[in-house]
Each structure stands twice: as C-alpha cells, then as structure tokens.
Amino acid sequence: MITLLQQTTQTLLAHRLRSLLAVIAIVWGIVSVLVLVALGEGFYRVNAQSFSLLMSDTQMAFPFQTSKPWQGLPSRRAITITEPEMRQLEHQKDIDNISVVYSKWDATVTDAQGHHLPGYVSGIDLKFMALRNLTLQPVSRNVTPSDLKHYQRVAIVGWQLAQMGNLFIGDQIKVNGIPFSIIGITTQSEGGFSMNNESNQVMLPSTTFRNLWDLKPDFLLVSPAEGISSIVLRNNLRAFFSNQQHFDPTDMSAVNLPDLSDGADFFNALFRGIQAFLGASGAMTLAVGALGVANIMFLSVTERTREIGVRLAVGATPTTILCQFILEGAMLVAFGTAVGIALSFLLVFGLNYIGMPEWLGTPVITFASIGWSLLITAFLALLAAYFPAQRAANLTPVMALSARA
C-alpha cells in the first residue's frame, strides 16, 4: 500500500499542471457549495428570527366581543378579562407558560431633554421576552421579580426607538413626563412579523404600568405544554374563557385566537426552499468540477496507455491498475476538498468582516453543510475516478503496448 501511495504521488507530481487543474475544479465546486449554503443559512436565520412568533408554538389571545347571544346575555358584548382571571390559566395542565401584556398607545414618550419620540408604551411580565422570542442587546437585562414587586421605574426600549432617540443602556426616557431608566434594548430584526410593534415600544414592568394606568390587559401570550398541539390549545383556551366569561363556546369572535401555523409553514418552506436552491446551484458547480476531474483522468489513461501495457506485461494485475487510478483521483479530490473547505471558511469570515446587508443576515457554515458537501464530493469523485480507472484496468498488454506514444 505504501508503494502504491508513493507511485501515485510521484505520478501526480510528474503531471503538475494536470493535477493542479483537477484540484482547482474541485476547490471551486466546494467553495461554491459551502459559501452559497452559508449565505442561505444566514438568510434563513435572520428571517426566521423576524418571523419567530409565527414559527413558534406561542398562541396569542385577544379579548374582543361576542357575536352570539348566550344564556340571556346579548350579542356584541365586549369581553374584558382581568389579569387575575388570565392568571388562572397557569393552573391548567395543558398550559406551560403565559404572559399578560398591557398596551398604551397614546402616552407621551420623550427623551431626557424633552424631545418627543414616536414610541408606544406596554406593560410586560417576566415571561414576555421568552414567549415573544425577543432578544436583548449586550449589557441589557430583562424585567426581574424585584422590578415587579417594587414598581421599579425601569424600561426596555425597542431597537428602532433607541436608534431614533440615540438611547443607550443607563439613559433615561420619559413617559408622560415621568423618568424611567433604560435597562435593556431589544436586538434588531429585519422585516418579518411584528405584533404590537415592539421595535418602537417602551416596555415597563406590568405592575408599574398598572400603577400609572388603570387598564385591562391588551392581549395574552400562551405556550402549550409538551405534546399539546396548537389546535387543541386554541380549543381549550376558547372553552376555558367561554366558561369564565359566559359566552357561547362556538363564538369565534369573543376571544380572538389567531392561527399563525399556516403562515409559519409557508415562510419556513420559502426560506428553506431558497436555501436548497442555493445549495443545489453549488452542487451543480461541484458536479462540473467532478466532470473536469473525470476528463483529466481519462486524459491520463490515454497518455499513459503504453505505461499501463508495460506494467501489465511485467505482472501487474488489472486490480492493481484499477486501484492506482482510483487512488489518484481520490487524492486529487481529497486535496481539493481540504483546500476548498479552508477557502470557504476564509471567504465567509471575510464576508462577515466586511459586513452583509441586514436582510441577508450573517453567513454561517454549518456541520451539516460540510457533511453534505463531503458526501456529494465523495460520490462524484468515485464516479469521476472509477470509469477512467476501469478503462485502464481493462486494457490488454498487447493493445496497450501497440498504442501510439
């Protein structure tokens, strides 16, 4: 085996230009696959984050008004649910977590100097950030039990409002003239689905919010227990509130429970389809590279026909000839693959260093993309090397020696 490796290495070095062209073809294919898939992964992640509420199992519930009479109660009756009534859901076995959210759309928001900001105010609890799939910028912190217990005048600010007001952690923002210390700023998301416009929100602890305004909750976020489907969750929520608020259980208008799953499936399929298209484009480039290796190997067999004849005449078996040519192709592909992976990481690092548009996200090379690239490369390399090698192994000594040099 060592002798075969030495012979193969010497042969490849003796035909440097041909070997280099084969390696370049493989490198180009590997780089195309990994970089395109990395761009697709970055695009998927940034947009999946933007549509995180659609793609999660969190259910939103909006109290509205009845559309049907029920047990002597009239239709078009406004449904108002208090926070203690909503909190009773925490004792239901099919509920994992809930978050009660308040909203105030006509509050006056200003910076510390009194400049008006186009912001809105909401009241949130401990679970809101997690259920809403919102993340905070470095050095930020979430609302704590102490903030809620002591009615702290602290605020989490949406990233867009922070940019407009040039606000940072530790600055003050005023709501109706009352100063609040900024403890957190949300992470920017490009486009996507935004309920309640959190990017322009001033989010206060819900107890502080209720201390300022005597308002009922605006909506509710609910996450189901493990194994509970979204359909079952909505049916259980409607049954729970109909019994609590005395309305027809079949009344879909009393509490609006939007089904976001269809939108989630569509966007998830769309983003993965874009990623698959980019990966397929790279795979086609890799296939062209493998075809180039096959052509070079066929050329090698043609040029070395007499050499093959001599080796067969002195006792080399067809299996030995087959193994040598397959090994040559495998070494070219292995070297090209290694160089291609290294270059792909360098290119992705360079793209991230330069900076990509927000909508495109951050390109990421995943282990899955490397694995699939290696699998595709190995398959194509086997095809590229096998048929030329089989042709060489099938030559007879007489025909090979009689070939023109």
PDB file of C-alpha atoms in Angstrom, residues 39 62 142 154 174 179 184 188 199 224 253 263 275 280 282 346 368 389:
ATOM      1  CA  LEU A  39     -25.430  32.638   2.616  1.00  0.00           C
ATOM      2  CA  PHE A  62     -57.146  38.988  22.195  1.00  0.00           C
ATOM      3  CA  ASN A 142     -34.818  41.636  31.446  1.00  0.00           C
ATOM      4  CA  VAL A 154     -37.230  50.900  34.556  1.00  0.00           C
ATOM      5  CA  LYS A 174     -39.762  59.866  29.992  1.00  0.00           C
ATOM      6  CA  PRO A 179     -38.456  59.401  34.049  1.00  0.00           C
ATOM      7  CA  GLY A 184     -32.488  46.911  28.084  1.00  0.00           C
ATOM      8  CA  GLN A 188     -32.650  44.482  15.775  1.00  0.00           C
ATOM      9  CA  SER A 199     -39.376  47.786  17.843  1.00  0.00           C
ATOM     10  CA  PRO A 224     -48.713  24.943  25.400  1.00  0.00           C
ATOM     11  CA  SER A 253     -65.219  36.484  17.959  1.00  0.00           C
ATOM     12  CA  GLY A 263     -48.090  31.403   7.779  1.00  0.00           C
ATOM     13  CA  GLN A 275     -31.503  27.720   0.890  1.00  0.00           C
ATOM     14  CA  ALA A 280     -28.334  22.907  -5.493  1.00  0.00           C
ATOM     15  CA  GLY A 282     -23.409  24.996  -5.649  1.00  0.00           C
ATOM     16  CA  LEU A 346     -11.832  32.324   4.878  1.00  0.00           C
ATOM     17  CA  ALA A 368     -24.459  19.726   8.120  1.00  0.00           C
ATOM     18  CA  ALA A 389      -9.688   3.539 -13.897  1.00  0.00           C
TER      19      ALA A 389
END
